[in-house]
Amino acid sequence: MPIPVASTPAEARAHCDTARADGKRVAFVPTMGALHAGHIALVDDAKRRGGFVVVSIFVNTLQFGPNEDYARYPRDLAGDLRKLAAVGVDLVLSPEPAVMYADGDQTRVRVTRIAEPLEGASRPGHFEGVATVVAKLLNAVGPCAAVFGRKDYQQLLVVRRMVRDLFLPIEVVGHPTVREADGLAMSSRNAYLSAEERARALAISRGLDAASRAFMRGERAARTLERFARGPIEEAASSVEYVELRDPDDLGEIPGDAGARAALVVACRVGKTRLIDNIVLGEDPHPLPPA
Ligand code: PAF
C-alpha cells in the first residue's frame, strides 16, 4: 500500500492527532531524504517507540550556507518513498520550501552557547537553520518521540537544548551512528566521494578508533587523545577543520584530562566533500572491529 504523503504541516498534524486520539504514540524521524541504511536504522528505532511512525523529507534551504551544496544535495523522493514503503511507515511529510517558509516568514530559532563552537563556527547560520526547521517540523507532528542520529552529535545537543528551553512536548532520542562494515559513518554526502576519496575517508574512523582504544587503555590527556585521532586524519584528508575532545554534554573545552566520558568530534574535507564524525569515548563502541 502506498504511504500517505502530507505536503503541508496542517495535513501532517491532522494525521498525527487522529493517531494520538486512537491511543497511538507518535514517533518521528526528520530527514533531508536521499535515505540510506543509517536513516532506515532511525526508522526502525522509531517503530520500536511508536505505533504511528512519521518521516519528513525536506532539504532545508535555511541550514545551507551560500557556498554550500544545497543545489546539488542528493534528492530522490520516489526512491525514498519505495524504501519507506518497504520498511513500513505510516506517514511521510514532504513539503515544498514555499510551504515551510511561506509568505516571507520572519521567525528564526537561535540556540546560543552550545550551537556556537565547532559546526556553528565553521558553518555560520547553520544551526539557526536547523533549529528553525526542526521547531516547525516538531510543531507539525505534535507530541512525539523524535529520533536523531548521533552522527550529527552537535545537532542532537542543539535540538535537545531547544526542546528543553521551549518546553516542547517531545522526547528527543539519539540513535547510535551507523557505520559501513569498513567503519565509514553513513551519510548522504558519501555519495559525492570518488572510490579513491572514499578509501581515504576511512582514515576518519581509523583515527577515532585509535583514540577510542587509547582511552580504553587508560589514556585521559585530552591533547594526546586528539593526537591519536588527528594522525591518520591529517595524512588522508585534503584539509582538517577540527579534531577536538569536548565535554559530551555541553561541548565545553577540556583543558587537561577527560573524565569518564568525552566527545571526540571531527570535521574535515576529503577532496571537496566535507565530512563529520564523532565518538563519545567511554560510551560508544570502538568504530572498528579489532584487527
Ligand atoms: O540531520 C538532518 O538530516 C537535518 O539536519 C534535519 C534534522 C532533518 C533538519 O533539516
CSV table of C-alpha atoms and ligand atoms in Angstrom, one decimal:
chain,number,residue,atom,x,y,z
A,1,MET,CA,0.0,0.0,0.0
A,2,PRO,CA,1.4,3.5,-0.8
A,3,ILE,CA,2.3,5.6,2.2
A,4,PRO,CA,0.2,8.7,2.7
A,5,VAL,CA,2.3,11.8,1.8
A,6,ALA,CA,1.3,15.0,3.5
A,7,SER,CA,2.5,18.2,1.8
A,8,THR,CA,1.6,20.6,4.5
A,9,PRO,CA,2.2,20.8,8.3
A,10,ALA,CA,-1.6,21.1,8.8
A,11,GLU,CA,-2.2,17.8,6.9
A,12,ALA,CA,0.5,16.0,8.9
A,13,ARG,CA,-0.8,17.4,12.2
A,14,ALA,CA,-4.3,16.1,11.3
A,15,HIS,CA,-3.0,12.5,10.7
A,16,CYS,CA,-0.9,12.6,13.9
A,17,ASP,CA,-3.8,14.0,16.0
A,18,THR,CA,-6.0,11.2,14.7
A,19,ALA,CA,-3.3,8.6,15.6
A,20,ARG,CA,-3.0,10.0,19.1
A,21,ALA,CA,-6.7,10.1,19.6
A,22,ASP,CA,-6.7,6.4,18.7
A,23,GLY,CA,-4.3,5.9,21.6
A,24,LYS,CA,-1.1,5.5,19.4
A,25,ARG,CA,2.2,7.0,20.4
A,26,VAL,CA,3.7,9.0,17.5
A,27,ALA,CA,7.4,8.6,16.6
A,28,PHE,CA,9.1,10.9,14.2
A,29,VAL,CA,12.3,10.8,12.1
A,30,PRO,CA,13.2,14.1,10.4
A,31,THR,CA,15.4,13.7,7.3
A,32,MET,CA,16.6,15.5,4.2
A,33,GLY,CA,15.9,12.4,2.1
A,34,ALA,CA,18.5,10.5,0.0
A,35,LEU,CA,17.8,7.8,2.5
A,36,HIS,CA,20.4,5.2,3.3
A,37,ALA,CA,20.7,2.3,5.8
A,38,GLY,CA,21.6,4.9,8.6
A,39,HIS,CA,18.1,6.5,8.1
A,40,ILE,CA,16.4,3.1,8.0
A,41,ALA,CA,18.0,2.3,11.4
A,42,LEU,CA,16.4,5.6,12.7
A,43,VAL,CA,13.1,4.5,11.3
A,44,ASP,CA,13.4,1.0,12.9
A,45,ASP,CA,14.2,2.7,16.2
A,46,ALA,CA,11.1,4.9,15.8
A,47,LYS,CA,9.0,1.8,15.1
A,48,ARG,CA,10.0,0.4,18.4
A,49,ARG,CA,8.9,3.5,20.2
A,50,GLY,CA,5.7,4.5,18.5
A,51,GLY,CA,2.6,2.9,16.9
A,52,PHE,CA,2.4,5.7,14.3
A,53,VAL,CA,5.7,6.5,12.5
A,54,VAL,CA,6.2,9.7,10.6
A,55,VAL,CA,9.2,10.5,8.4
A,56,SER,CA,9.8,14.0,7.0
A,57,ILE,CA,11.7,14.6,3.8
A,58,PHE,CA,12.7,18.2,3.3
A,59,VAL,CA,16.0,19.6,2.1
A,60,ASN,CA,16.1,22.7,4.3
A,61,THR,CA,17.4,25.7,2.4
A,62,LEU,CA,17.9,27.6,5.6
A,63,GLN,CA,20.6,25.4,7.0
A,64,PHE,CA,22.9,25.6,4.0
A,65,GLY,CA,25.4,28.5,3.6
A,66,PRO,CA,25.6,30.4,0.4
A,67,ASN,CA,28.6,28.4,-0.8
A,68,GLU,CA,27.4,25.0,0.3
A,69,ASP,CA,25.8,22.1,-1.5
A,70,TYR,CA,22.0,22.9,-1.3
A,71,ALA,CA,21.6,22.8,-5.1
A,72,ARG,CA,23.4,19.5,-5.6
A,73,TYR,CA,22.3,17.8,-2.4
A,74,PRO,CA,21.0,14.4,-3.5
A,75,ARG,CA,17.2,14.2,-4.0
A,76,ASP,CA,15.3,11.0,-4.8
A,77,LEU,CA,11.7,11.3,-3.4
A,78,ALA,CA,10.4,8.3,-5.5
A,79,GLY,CA,13.3,6.1,-4.3
A,80,ASP,CA,12.9,7.3,-0.7
A,81,LEU,CA,9.2,6.5,-0.7
A,82,ARG,CA,9.9,3.0,-2.0
A,83,LYS,CA,12.4,2.4,0.8
A,84,LEU,CA,10.0,3.7,3.4
A,85,ALA,CA,7.2,1.5,2.0
A,86,ALA,CA,9.5,-1.5,2.3
A,87,VAL,CA,10.3,-0.8,5.9
A,88,GLY,CA,6.7,0.3,6.7
A,89,VAL,CA,5.9,3.8,8.0
A,90,ASP,CA,2.6,5.4,8.5
A,91,LEU,CA,3.1,8.9,7.1
A,92,VAL,CA,5.6,10.9,5.1
A,93,LEU,CA,5.7,14.7,5.3
A,94,SER,CA,7.3,16.1,2.2
A,95,PRO,CA,6.6,19.9,2.0
A,96,GLU,CA,7.9,22.3,-0.6
A,97,PRO,CA,10.2,25.1,0.5
A,98,ALA,CA,7.4,27.7,-0.2
A,99,VAL,CA,5.2,25.9,2.3
A,100,MET,CA,7.8,25.7,5.1
A,101,TYR,CA,8.9,29.3,4.6
A,102,ALA,CA,5.7,30.8,3.4
A,103,ASP,CA,4.7,34.5,2.9
A,104,GLY,CA,8.2,35.9,3.7
A,105,ASP,CA,8.2,34.1,7.1
A,106,GLN,CA,10.0,36.1,9.8
A,107,THR,CA,10.6,33.7,12.7
A,108,ARG,CA,14.0,32.2,13.4
A,109,VAL,CA,15.0,29.9,16.3
A,110,ARG,CA,18.5,30.6,17.6
A,111,VAL,CA,20.1,28.4,20.2
A,112,THR,CA,23.1,30.1,21.8
A,113,ARG,CA,26.2,28.7,23.5
A,114,ILE,CA,26.0,25.0,22.6
A,115,ALA,CA,25.5,26.0,18.9
A,116,GLU,CA,28.4,28.3,18.7
A,117,PRO,CA,31.7,26.2,18.5
A,118,LEU,CA,32.7,23.5,16.0
A,119,GLU,CA,29.9,23.3,13.3
A,120,GLY,CA,28.5,26.6,14.5
A,121,ALA,CA,31.8,28.3,13.9
A,122,SER,CA,32.6,26.5,10.6
A,123,ARG,CA,29.1,27.0,9.2
A,124,PRO,CA,27.6,30.4,10.3
A,125,GLY,CA,23.8,30.3,10.4
A,126,HIS,CA,23.7,26.5,10.1
A,127,PHE,CA,22.2,25.7,13.5
A,128,GLU,CA,19.7,28.6,13.2
A,129,GLY,CA,18.5,26.9,10.0
A,130,VAL,CA,18.4,23.5,11.7
A,131,ALA,CA,16.7,24.7,14.9
A,132,THR,CA,14.1,26.7,12.9
A,133,VAL,CA,13.1,23.9,10.6
A,134,VAL,CA,13.2,21.3,13.4
A,135,ALA,CA,10.9,23.5,15.5
A,136,LYS,CA,8.5,23.8,12.6
A,137,LEU,CA,8.6,20.1,11.9
A,138,LEU,CA,8.1,19.2,15.6
A,139,ASN,CA,5.1,21.5,15.7
A,140,ALA,CA,3.7,19.9,12.5
A,141,VAL,CA,3.9,16.4,14.1
A,142,GLY,CA,3.0,17.4,17.7
A,143,PRO,CA,3.8,15.4,20.9
A,144,CYS,CA,6.1,12.5,19.9
A,145,ALA,CA,9.4,10.7,20.3
A,146,ALA,CA,11.8,12.3,17.7
A,147,VAL,CA,14.8,10.2,16.6
A,148,PHE,CA,18.0,11.9,15.5
A,149,GLY,CA,21.3,10.3,14.5
A,150,ARG,CA,24.3,10.7,16.9
A,151,LYS,CA,26.5,11.1,13.8
A,152,ASP,CA,25.4,14.8,13.9
A,153,TYR,CA,26.3,15.0,17.5
A,154,GLN,CA,26.2,18.7,18.0
A,155,GLN,CA,22.9,18.9,16.1
A,156,LEU,CA,21.5,16.4,18.6
A,157,LEU,CA,22.6,18.5,21.5
A,158,VAL,CA,21.3,21.7,19.9
A,159,VAL,CA,17.9,20.1,19.3
A,160,ARG,CA,17.8,18.7,22.9
A,161,ARG,CA,18.5,22.2,24.3
A,162,MET,CA,15.9,23.8,22.1
A,163,VAL,CA,13.2,21.3,23.1
A,164,ARG,CA,14.1,21.8,26.7
A,165,ASP,CA,14.2,25.6,26.5
A,166,LEU,CA,10.9,25.9,24.6
A,167,PHE,CA,9.1,23.3,26.7
A,168,LEU,CA,8.2,21.3,23.6
A,169,PRO,CA,6.3,18.1,24.4
A,170,ILE,CA,8.9,15.9,22.6
A,171,GLU,CA,11.2,13.1,23.7
A,172,VAL,CA,14.5,13.5,21.8
A,173,VAL,CA,16.2,10.2,21.1
A,174,GLY,CA,19.8,10.0,19.9
A,175,HIS,CA,20.4,6.9,17.8
A,176,PRO,CA,23.9,5.5,17.6
A,177,THR,CA,26.0,6.3,14.4
A,178,VAL,CA,25.5,3.6,11.8
A,179,ARG,CA,28.7,2.6,10.0
A,180,GLU,CA,29.6,0.7,6.9
A,181,ALA,CA,31.4,-2.6,7.5
A,182,ASP,CA,34.7,-0.8,7.0
A,183,GLY,CA,33.9,1.9,9.5
A,184,LEU,CA,32.8,4.8,7.4
A,185,ALA,CA,29.9,6.7,9.1
A,186,MET,CA,26.9,6.6,6.8
A,187,SER,CA,26.0,9.9,5.3
A,188,SER,CA,24.1,11.1,2.2
A,189,ARG,CA,27.2,13.2,1.4
A,190,ASN,CA,29.2,10.0,1.0
A,191,ALA,CA,27.6,9.8,-2.5
A,192,TYR,CA,29.9,12.7,-3.5
A,193,LEU,CA,33.1,10.7,-2.8
A,194,SER,CA,35.0,9.0,-5.7
A,195,ALA,CA,36.3,5.5,-5.0
A,196,GLU,CA,39.7,6.9,-4.2
A,197,GLU,CA,38.3,9.6,-1.8
A,198,ARG,CA,36.1,7.0,-0.1
A,199,ALA,CA,39.2,4.9,0.6
A,200,ARG,CA,40.9,8.0,2.1
A,201,ALA,CA,37.8,8.9,4.2
A,202,LEU,CA,38.3,5.6,6.1
A,203,ALA,CA,41.1,7.5,8.0
A,204,ILE,CA,38.4,9.3,10.0
A,205,SER,CA,37.0,6.1,11.6
A,206,ARG,CA,40.6,4.8,11.9
A,207,GLY,CA,41.6,7.9,13.8
A,208,LEU,CA,38.5,7.8,16.1
A,209,ASP,CA,39.2,4.1,16.7
A,210,ALA,CA,42.9,4.7,17.6
A,211,ALA,CA,41.7,7.3,20.2
A,212,SER,CA,39.0,5.1,21.5
A,213,ARG,CA,41.4,2.2,22.1
A,214,ALA,CA,43.9,4.6,23.8
A,215,PHE,CA,41.1,5.8,26.0
A,216,MET,CA,40.2,2.2,26.9
A,217,ARG,CA,43.9,1.6,27.8
A,218,GLY,CA,43.6,4.4,30.3
A,219,GLU,CA,44.8,7.4,28.4
A,220,ARG,CA,43.0,10.5,29.6
A,221,ALA,CA,45.1,13.5,28.4
A,222,ALA,CA,42.8,15.4,26.0
A,223,ARG,CA,45.6,16.6,23.7
A,224,THR,CA,47.1,13.1,23.5
A,225,LEU,CA,43.7,11.6,22.6
A,226,GLU,CA,43.2,14.2,19.9
A,227,ARG,CA,46.7,13.4,18.5
A,228,PHE,CA,45.7,9.7,18.2
A,229,ALA,CA,42.8,10.7,16.0
A,230,ARG,CA,44.5,13.6,14.2
A,231,GLY,CA,47.4,11.5,12.9
A,232,PRO,CA,45.6,9.3,10.4
A,233,ILE,CA,43.1,12.0,9.5
A,234,GLU,CA,45.8,14.6,8.7
A,235,GLU,CA,47.6,12.1,6.5
A,236,ALA,CA,44.5,11.3,4.4
A,237,ALA,CA,42.2,14.4,4.4
A,238,SER,CA,42.6,17.3,2.0
A,239,SER,CA,42.0,19.7,4.9
A,240,VAL,CA,41.1,19.3,8.6
A,241,GLU,CA,38.7,21.8,10.3
A,242,TYR,CA,38.8,20.3,13.7
A,243,VAL,CA,39.6,17.2,15.7
A,244,GLU,CA,38.7,18.1,19.3
A,245,LEU,CA,37.9,16.4,22.5
A,246,ARG,CA,34.9,18.2,24.2
A,247,ASP,CA,32.6,17.8,27.1
A,248,PRO,CA,29.9,15.4,25.8
A,249,ASP,CA,27.0,17.3,27.4
A,250,ASP,CA,27.7,20.9,26.7
A,251,LEU,CA,30.6,20.7,24.2
A,252,GLY,CA,32.8,22.8,26.6
A,253,GLU,CA,36.6,22.6,26.0
A,254,ILE,CA,38.6,20.1,28.0
A,255,PRO,CA,41.8,21.8,29.0
A,256,GLY,CA,43.5,18.8,30.7
A,257,ASP,CA,42.2,15.3,31.3
A,258,ALA,CA,39.0,13.8,30.1
A,259,GLY,CA,36.6,12.4,32.6
A,260,ALA,CA,34.6,9.1,32.3
A,261,ARG,CA,33.1,10.3,29.0
A,262,ALA,CA,34.3,12.7,26.4
A,263,ALA,CA,33.1,13.6,22.8
A,264,LEU,CA,35.8,13.4,20.1
A,265,VAL,CA,34.4,15.4,17.2
A,266,VAL,CA,35.9,15.7,13.7
A,267,ALA,CA,35.3,17.7,10.6
A,268,CYS,CA,37.5,17.5,7.5
A,269,ARG,CA,37.4,17.6,3.8
A,270,VAL,CA,38.3,14.7,1.5
A,271,GLY,CA,38.5,16.2,-1.9
A,272,LYS,CA,35.8,18.8,-1.9
A,273,THR,CA,33.5,16.8,0.3
A,274,ARG,CA,33.0,17.9,3.9
A,275,LEU,CA,32.6,15.0,6.3
A,276,ILE,CA,31.9,15.0,10.0
A,277,ASP,CA,32.1,12.1,12.5
A,278,ASN,CA,32.4,11.6,16.2
A,279,ILE,CA,32.6,9.1,19.0
A,280,VAL,CA,31.8,9.6,22.7
A,281,LEU,CA,34.7,7.9,24.5
A,282,GLY,CA,33.6,5.9,27.4
A,283,GLU,CA,30.1,5.4,25.9
A,284,ASP,CA,30.2,4.4,22.2
A,285,PRO,CA,31.7,1.2,20.9
A,286,HIS,CA,35.0,1.3,19.0
A,287,PRO,CA,34.3,2.4,15.4
A,288,LEU,CA,36.2,-0.6,14.0
A,289,PRO,CA,36.2,-4.3,15.0
A,290,PRO,CA,39.6,-5.5,16.4
A,291,ALA,CA,42.2,-6.0,13.6
B,1,PAF,O1,20.1,15.8,10.1
B,1,PAF,C1,19.4,16.2,9.1
B,1,PAF,O2,19.1,15.5,8.2
B,1,PAF,C2,18.8,17.6,9.1
B,1,PAF,O3,19.7,18.5,9.7
B,1,PAF,C3,17.4,17.7,9.8
B,1,PAF,C4,17.5,17.3,11.3
B,1,PAF,C5,16.4,16.8,9.1
B,1,PAF,C6,16.9,19.2,9.7
B,1,PAF,O4,16.9,19.6,8.4
